[in-house]
Amino acid sequence: MSQPVLGILTLYLNDRKVLEERHIYERMITEGRKLGLDVYVFTPADVHAGNGMIHALHYSPEQRKWFRRWRSFPNVIFDRCRIQKSARFRQLVSFRSRYRKLLFLNRPLRNKWTIHKVLHDRREFRQHLPETQLIHGLQDVQRMLARHQTVYLKPINGTGGRGILRVSRRQLLPGIYEIQGRNQSRNIIKPRRVTLSQIGGYLSSWNMRGNYVVQEGIQIELPNGRVHDYRMLVQKNGFGEWEVTGCVGRMGPMHSVTSNLHGGGRAIPMDRLLDKWIPDVQKREEVMQEAYRLGVEIPRFLESQYEALCELALDLAIDRNGRILLLEVNPKPSREVFSQIGDHVSYRKSIVRPLEYALWLYKQKKKSRLDSTDSAAL
């Protein structure tokens, strides 16, 4: 009996066909074998629409080598494609539309602004959302600055901390604001002091109208001056149910407004980082329980509003009073936070759970088809 086949859909990073998460795919292919799941990797560029075949990428754990083989379309597709400004991404959009009826573990999630609005409509989530507004013009930034000491300007489709700016009022210098952040290449932008009237000129080249949100800044600077937050990975398990795989603290490098690992941030166990932030033991325990509860409820709700999902990363901020705030939702999360802190159990779970869920989903669909056939025969 042939094994079920999982195709991991991704995008090449450049025209040299470099894969961003090659080492993760190697682990997934290896772990898939143990589960009785045949796993290969492909991109839209590898699909030959004429004969319905894919020039797929395979990995041999024994030889530790990658090779190609022509394959039929997989039974299930795991979409790991992140947004790019490239012809490759346009090709992906076309692929998703053309092969929409195939069985996907996950579908594209909406942008940051849309997700914020959907969650904000639910009273139980509203208290966990920082005030956020889509930028239509400079006046939106000015209004938020009038209400908050610090605001963040974020691209609605950004990932990895790219293009994020922080604007803060200088308490000891009335009328002066400090802007700093990261450009689209994740390079740190050094702090720059401006007046309110100069902010518009500074932001004019960033093309923010309709493409950025302005968000209330949460005080998350540690005594050492570095910002911190928490990355929670939530995944479907082998029974099709949402579970928190793990949650890890992240501390940004000096002079950074973000904590992303790709931008030089460092992963720290959640309990250790929270211990420095909230001294009261009972309060810390309550915060962690609430964070894990939210971690399951938010993906459940988002999946009920949109199409299929199988994993999400939630970026959480926790203020000094223990209030938990959802900074953003990432539908294509990385897994290296667990390996950085030496949590090998959670790291393996993060790799295996999508495979276990793929097997469960395949069996459910197969059973549904058999039931339908039996009913038709009666």
mmCIF file of N, CA and C in Angstrom, residues 82-83 107-120 125 128-130 132 154-160 213 215 229-234 242 250 260 294-295 297-303 306 309-317 325-334:
data_model
loop_
_atom_site.group_PDB
_atom_site.id
_atom_site.type_symbol
_atom_site.label_atom_id
_atom_site.label_comp_id
_atom_site.label_asym_id
_atom_site.label_seq_id
_atom_site.Cartn_x
_atom_site.Cartn_y
_atom_site.Cartn_z
ATOM 1 N N ARG A 82 6.303 32.634 2.236
ATOM 2 C CA ARG A 82 6.203 33.972 2.814
ATOM 3 C C ARG A 82 6.143 35.012 1.705
ATOM 4 N N ILE A 83 5.642 36.187 2.044
ATOM 5 C CA ILE A 83 5.482 37.255 1.054
ATOM 6 C C ILE A 83 6.840 37.709 0.531
ATOM 7 N N ARG A 107 -4.155 27.813 4.603
ATOM 8 C CA ARG A 107 -4.384 28.797 3.556
ATOM 9 C C ARG A 107 -3.784 30.126 3.993
ATOM 10 N N PRO A 108 -3.546 31.046 3.053
ATOM 11 C CA PRO A 108 -2.981 32.347 3.433
ATOM 12 C C PRO A 108 -3.869 33.082 4.422
ATOM 13 N N LEU A 109 -3.244 33.687 5.428
ATOM 14 C CA LEU A 109 -3.972 34.500 6.400
ATOM 15 C C LEU A 109 -3.990 35.949 5.921
ATOM 16 N N ARG A 110 -4.880 36.740 6.474
ATOM 17 C CA ARG A 110 -4.999 38.140 6.056
ATOM 18 C C ARG A 110 -3.867 38.987 6.651
ATOM 19 N N ASN A 111 -3.832 40.273 6.274
ATOM 20 C CA ASN A 111 -2.761 41.146 6.746
ATOM 21 C C ASN A 111 -3.000 41.596 8.193
ATOM 22 N N LYS A 112 -2.008 42.270 8.763
ATOM 23 C CA LYS A 112 -2.052 42.660 10.175
ATOM 24 C C LYS A 112 -3.286 43.500 10.508
ATOM 25 N N TRP A 113 -3.638 44.416 9.626
ATOM 26 C CA TRP A 113 -4.759 45.307 9.907
ATOM 27 C C TRP A 113 -6.074 44.539 9.906
ATOM 28 N N THR A 114 -6.264 43.668 8.937
ATOM 29 C CA THR A 114 -7.499 42.886 8.867
ATOM 30 C C THR A 114 -7.631 41.968 10.068
ATOM 31 N N ILE A 115 -6.532 41.321 10.448
ATOM 32 C CA ILE A 115 -6.554 40.435 11.613
ATOM 33 C C ILE A 115 -6.901 41.230 12.874
ATOM 34 N N HIS A 116 -6.320 42.404 13.013
ATOM 35 C CA HIS A 116 -6.608 43.245 14.182
ATOM 36 C C HIS A 116 -8.097 43.580 14.251
ATOM 37 N N LYS A 117 -8.682 43.973 13.131
ATOM 38 C CA LYS A 117 -10.101 44.353 13.118
ATOM 39 C C LYS A 117 -10.992 43.170 13.482
ATOM 40 N N VAL A 118 -10.685 41.997 12.933
ATOM 41 C CA VAL A 118 -11.491 40.809 13.209
ATOM 42 C C VAL A 118 -11.430 40.447 14.692
ATOM 43 N N LEU A 119 -10.233 40.491 15.275
ATOM 44 C CA LEU A 119 -10.092 40.173 16.696
ATOM 45 C C LEU A 119 -10.731 41.247 17.572
ATOM 46 N N HIS A 120 -10.626 42.495 17.141
ATOM 47 C CA HIS A 120 -11.162 43.611 17.924
ATOM 48 C C HIS A 120 -12.678 43.555 18.026
ATOM 49 N N PHE A 125 -11.292 39.375 23.184
ATOM 50 C CA PHE A 125 -9.928 39.635 22.710
ATOM 51 C C PHE A 125 -9.557 41.118 22.778
ATOM 52 N N HIS A 128 -6.904 42.554 24.960
ATOM 53 C CA HIS A 128 -5.543 42.058 24.729
ATOM 54 C C HIS A 128 -4.920 42.641 23.455
ATOM 55 N N LEU A 129 -5.521 43.689 22.910
ATOM 56 C CA LEU A 129 -5.015 44.296 21.689
ATOM 57 C C LEU A 129 -4.554 45.724 21.955
ATOM 58 N N PRO A 130 -3.319 46.068 21.591
ATOM 59 C CA PRO A 130 -2.903 47.464 21.681
ATOM 60 C C PRO A 130 -3.711 48.295 20.689
ATOM 61 N N THR A 132 -4.632 50.250 17.680
ATOM 62 C CA THR A 132 -4.009 50.147 16.359
ATOM 63 C C THR A 132 -4.886 50.842 15.336
ATOM 64 N N LYS A 154 4.138 49.879 11.545
ATOM 65 C CA LYS A 154 4.440 48.534 11.038
ATOM 66 C C LYS A 154 3.812 48.323 9.671
ATOM 67 N N PRO A 155 4.548 47.727 8.722
ATOM 68 C CA PRO A 155 3.934 47.356 7.437
ATOM 69 C C PRO A 155 2.906 46.255 7.657
ATOM 70 N N ILE A 156 1.756 46.355 7.000
ATOM 71 C CA ILE A 156 0.682 45.378 7.253
ATOM 72 C C ILE A 156 1.039 43.994 6.733
ATOM 73 N N ASN A 157 2.000 43.917 5.809
ATOM 74 C CA ASN A 157 2.424 42.621 5.277
ATOM 75 C C ASN A 157 3.875 42.306 5.600
ATOM 76 N N GLY A 158 4.441 42.989 6.574
ATOM 77 C CA GLY A 158 5.856 42.815 6.882
ATOM 78 C C GLY A 158 6.130 41.572 7.703
ATOM 79 N N THR A 159 7.362 41.068 7.611
ATOM 80 C CA THR A 159 7.808 39.934 8.410
ATOM 81 C C THR A 159 9.232 40.179 8.897
ATOM 82 N N GLY A 160 9.589 39.506 9.989
ATOM 83 C CA GLY A 160 10.975 39.518 10.456
ATOM 84 C C GLY A 160 11.483 40.850 10.962
ATOM 85 N N VAL A 213 0.288 50.222 9.636
ATOM 86 C CA VAL A 213 -0.532 50.553 10.792
ATOM 87 C C VAL A 213 0.325 51.318 11.785
ATOM 88 N N GLN A 215 0.618 51.685 15.856
ATOM 89 C CA GLN A 215 0.195 50.883 17.002
ATOM 90 C C GLN A 215 0.734 51.462 18.307
ATOM 91 N N ASP A 229 9.891 40.520 24.147
ATOM 92 C CA ASP A 229 8.526 40.038 24.001
ATOM 93 C C ASP A 229 8.565 38.518 24.029
ATOM 94 N N TYR A 230 7.457 37.890 23.654
ATOM 95 C CA TYR A 230 7.362 36.435 23.742
ATOM 96 C C TYR A 230 6.795 35.872 22.447
ATOM 97 N N ARG A 231 7.421 34.826 21.940
ATOM 98 C CA ARG A 231 6.964 34.141 20.729
ATOM 99 C C ARG A 231 6.333 32.807 21.141
ATOM 100 N N MET A 232 5.021 32.704 20.902
ATOM 101 C CA MET A 232 4.288 31.479 21.225
ATOM 102 C C MET A 232 3.928 30.757 19.939
ATOM 103 N N LEU A 233 4.293 29.495 19.847
ATOM 104 C CA LEU A 233 3.953 28.676 18.696
ATOM 105 C C LEU A 233 2.764 27.788 19.048
ATOM 106 N N VAL A 234 1.696 27.887 18.241
ATOM 107 C CA VAL A 234 0.481 27.104 18.451
ATOM 108 C C VAL A 234 0.246 26.279 17.188
ATOM 109 N N TRP A 242 -5.993 22.264 18.370
ATOM 110 C CA TRP A 242 -4.960 23.270 18.616
ATOM 111 C C TRP A 242 -4.294 23.033 19.969
ATOM 112 N N ARG A 250 12.011 36.615 23.878
ATOM 113 C CA ARG A 250 12.989 37.136 22.917
ATOM 114 C C ARG A 250 13.468 38.502 23.394
ATOM 115 N N ASN A 260 13.184 40.391 17.044
ATOM 116 C CA ASN A 260 13.255 39.262 16.115
ATOM 117 C C ASN A 260 14.646 38.632 16.084
ATOM 118 N N LEU A 294 -5.096 32.034 25.902
ATOM 119 C CA LEU A 294 -5.250 32.882 24.719
ATOM 120 C C LEU A 294 -4.621 32.228 23.499
ATOM 121 N N GLY A 295 -3.495 31.555 23.716
ATOM 122 C CA GLY A 295 -2.769 30.933 22.613
ATOM 123 C C GLY A 295 -3.590 29.916 21.855
ATOM 124 N N GLU A 297 -7.224 29.918 22.079
ATOM 125 C CA GLU A 297 -8.496 30.533 21.682
ATOM 126 C C GLU A 297 -8.362 31.405 20.435
ATOM 127 N N ILE A 298 -7.266 32.124 20.298
ATOM 128 C CA ILE A 298 -7.098 33.010 19.142
ATOM 129 C C ILE A 298 -7.009 32.228 17.835
ATOM 130 N N PRO A 299 -6.166 31.188 17.716
ATOM 131 C CA PRO A 299 -6.158 30.403 16.473
ATOM 132 C C PRO A 299 -7.507 29.741 16.165
ATOM 133 N N ARG A 300 -8.179 29.223 17.203
ATOM 134 C CA ARG A 300 -9.499 28.626 16.980
ATOM 135 C C ARG A 300 -10.448 29.632 16.340
ATOM 136 N N PHE A 301 -10.454 30.843 16.885
ATOM 137 C CA PHE A 301 -11.361 31.865 16.366
ATOM 138 C C PHE A 301 -10.971 32.276 14.948
ATOM 139 N N LEU A 302 -9.677 32.506 14.710
ATOM 140 C CA LEU A 302 -9.244 32.931 13.374
ATOM 141 C C LEU A 302 -9.563 31.873 12.333
ATOM 142 N N GLU A 303 -9.412 30.600 12.694
ATOM 143 C CA GLU A 303 -9.735 29.546 11.741
ATOM 144 C C GLU A 303 -11.231 29.513 11.441
ATOM 145 N N TYR A 306 -11.689 32.356 8.830
ATOM 146 C CA TYR A 306 -11.006 32.221 7.549
ATOM 147 C C TYR A 306 -10.963 30.753 7.145
ATOM 148 N N LEU A 309 -6.152 26.428 8.745
ATOM 149 C CA LEU A 309 -4.883 26.799 9.356
ATOM 150 C C LEU A 309 -4.327 25.576 10.062
ATOM 151 N N CYS A 310 -2.999 25.523 10.208
ATOM 152 C CA CYS A 310 -2.433 24.401 10.967
ATOM 153 C C CYS A 310 -1.415 24.859 12.006
ATOM 154 N N GLU A 311 -0.904 26.071 11.884
ATOM 155 C CA GLU A 311 0.008 26.604 12.885
ATOM 156 C C GLU A 311 0.051 28.116 12.793
ATOM 157 N N LEU A 312 0.256 28.747 13.941
ATOM 158 C CA LEU A 312 0.393 30.198 14.016
ATOM 159 C C LEU A 312 1.402 30.526 15.110
ATOM 160 N N ALA A 313 2.118 31.615 14.921
ATOM 161 C CA ALA A 313 2.950 32.152 15.993
ATOM 162 C C ALA A 313 2.298 33.442 16.476
ATOM 163 N N LEU A 314 2.165 33.571 17.778
ATOM 164 C CA LEU A 314 1.619 34.785 18.375
ATOM 165 C C LEU A 314 2.763 35.537 19.052
ATOM 166 N N ASP A 315 2.943 36.799 18.678
ATOM 167 C CA ASP A 315 3.930 37.641 19.344
ATOM 168 C C ASP A 315 3.219 38.404 20.446
ATOM 169 N N LEU A 316 3.633 38.153 21.691
ATOM 170 C CA LEU A 316 2.954 38.706 22.856
ATOM 171 C C LEU A 316 3.855 39.669 23.606
ATOM 172 N N ALA A 317 3.261 40.751 24.095
ATOM 173 C CA ALA A 317 3.935 41.648 25.023
ATOM 174 C C ALA A 317 3.222 41.530 26.367
ATOM 175 N N LEU A 325 -0.710 41.424 25.813
ATOM 176 C CA LEU A 325 -1.135 42.092 24.586
ATOM 177 C C LEU A 325 -0.604 41.346 23.370
ATOM 178 N N LEU A 326 -1.482 41.137 22.410
ATOM 179 C CA LEU A 326 -1.111 40.473 21.163
ATOM 180 C C LEU A 326 -0.561 41.515 20.200
ATOM 181 N N LEU A 327 0.731 41.425 19.888
ATOM 182 C CA LEU A 327 1.353 42.385 18.990
ATOM 183 C C LEU A 327 1.067 42.056 17.531
ATOM 184 N N GLU A 328 1.148 40.773 17.190
ATOM 185 C CA GLU A 328 0.804 40.354 15.835
ATOM 186 C C GLU A 328 0.738 38.834 15.742
ATOM 187 N N VAL A 329 0.160 38.375 14.635
ATOM 188 C CA VAL A 329 0.003 36.951 14.362
ATOM 189 C C VAL A 329 0.826 36.613 13.130
ATOM 190 N N ASN A 330 1.640 35.575 13.227
ATOM 191 C CA ASN A 330 2.490 35.153 12.116
ATOM 192 C C ASN A 330 2.047 33.777 11.632
ATOM 193 N N PRO A 331 1.540 33.673 10.389
ATOM 194 C CA PRO A 331 1.045 32.378 9.894
ATOM 195 C C PRO A 331 2.131 31.444 9.367
ATOM 196 N N LYS A 332 3.360 31.937 9.212
ATOM 197 C CA LYS A 332 4.455 31.100 8.700
ATOM 198 C C LYS A 332 5.639 31.169 9.681
ATOM 199 N N PRO A 333 5.447 30.628 10.870
ATOM 200 C CA PRO A 333 6.451 30.809 11.926
ATOM 201 C C PRO A 333 7.713 29.979 11.726
ATOM 202 N N SER A 334 8.812 30.522 12.222
ATOM 203 C CA SER A 334 10.056 29.761 12.272
ATOM 204 C C SER A 334 10.089 28.977 13.584
#
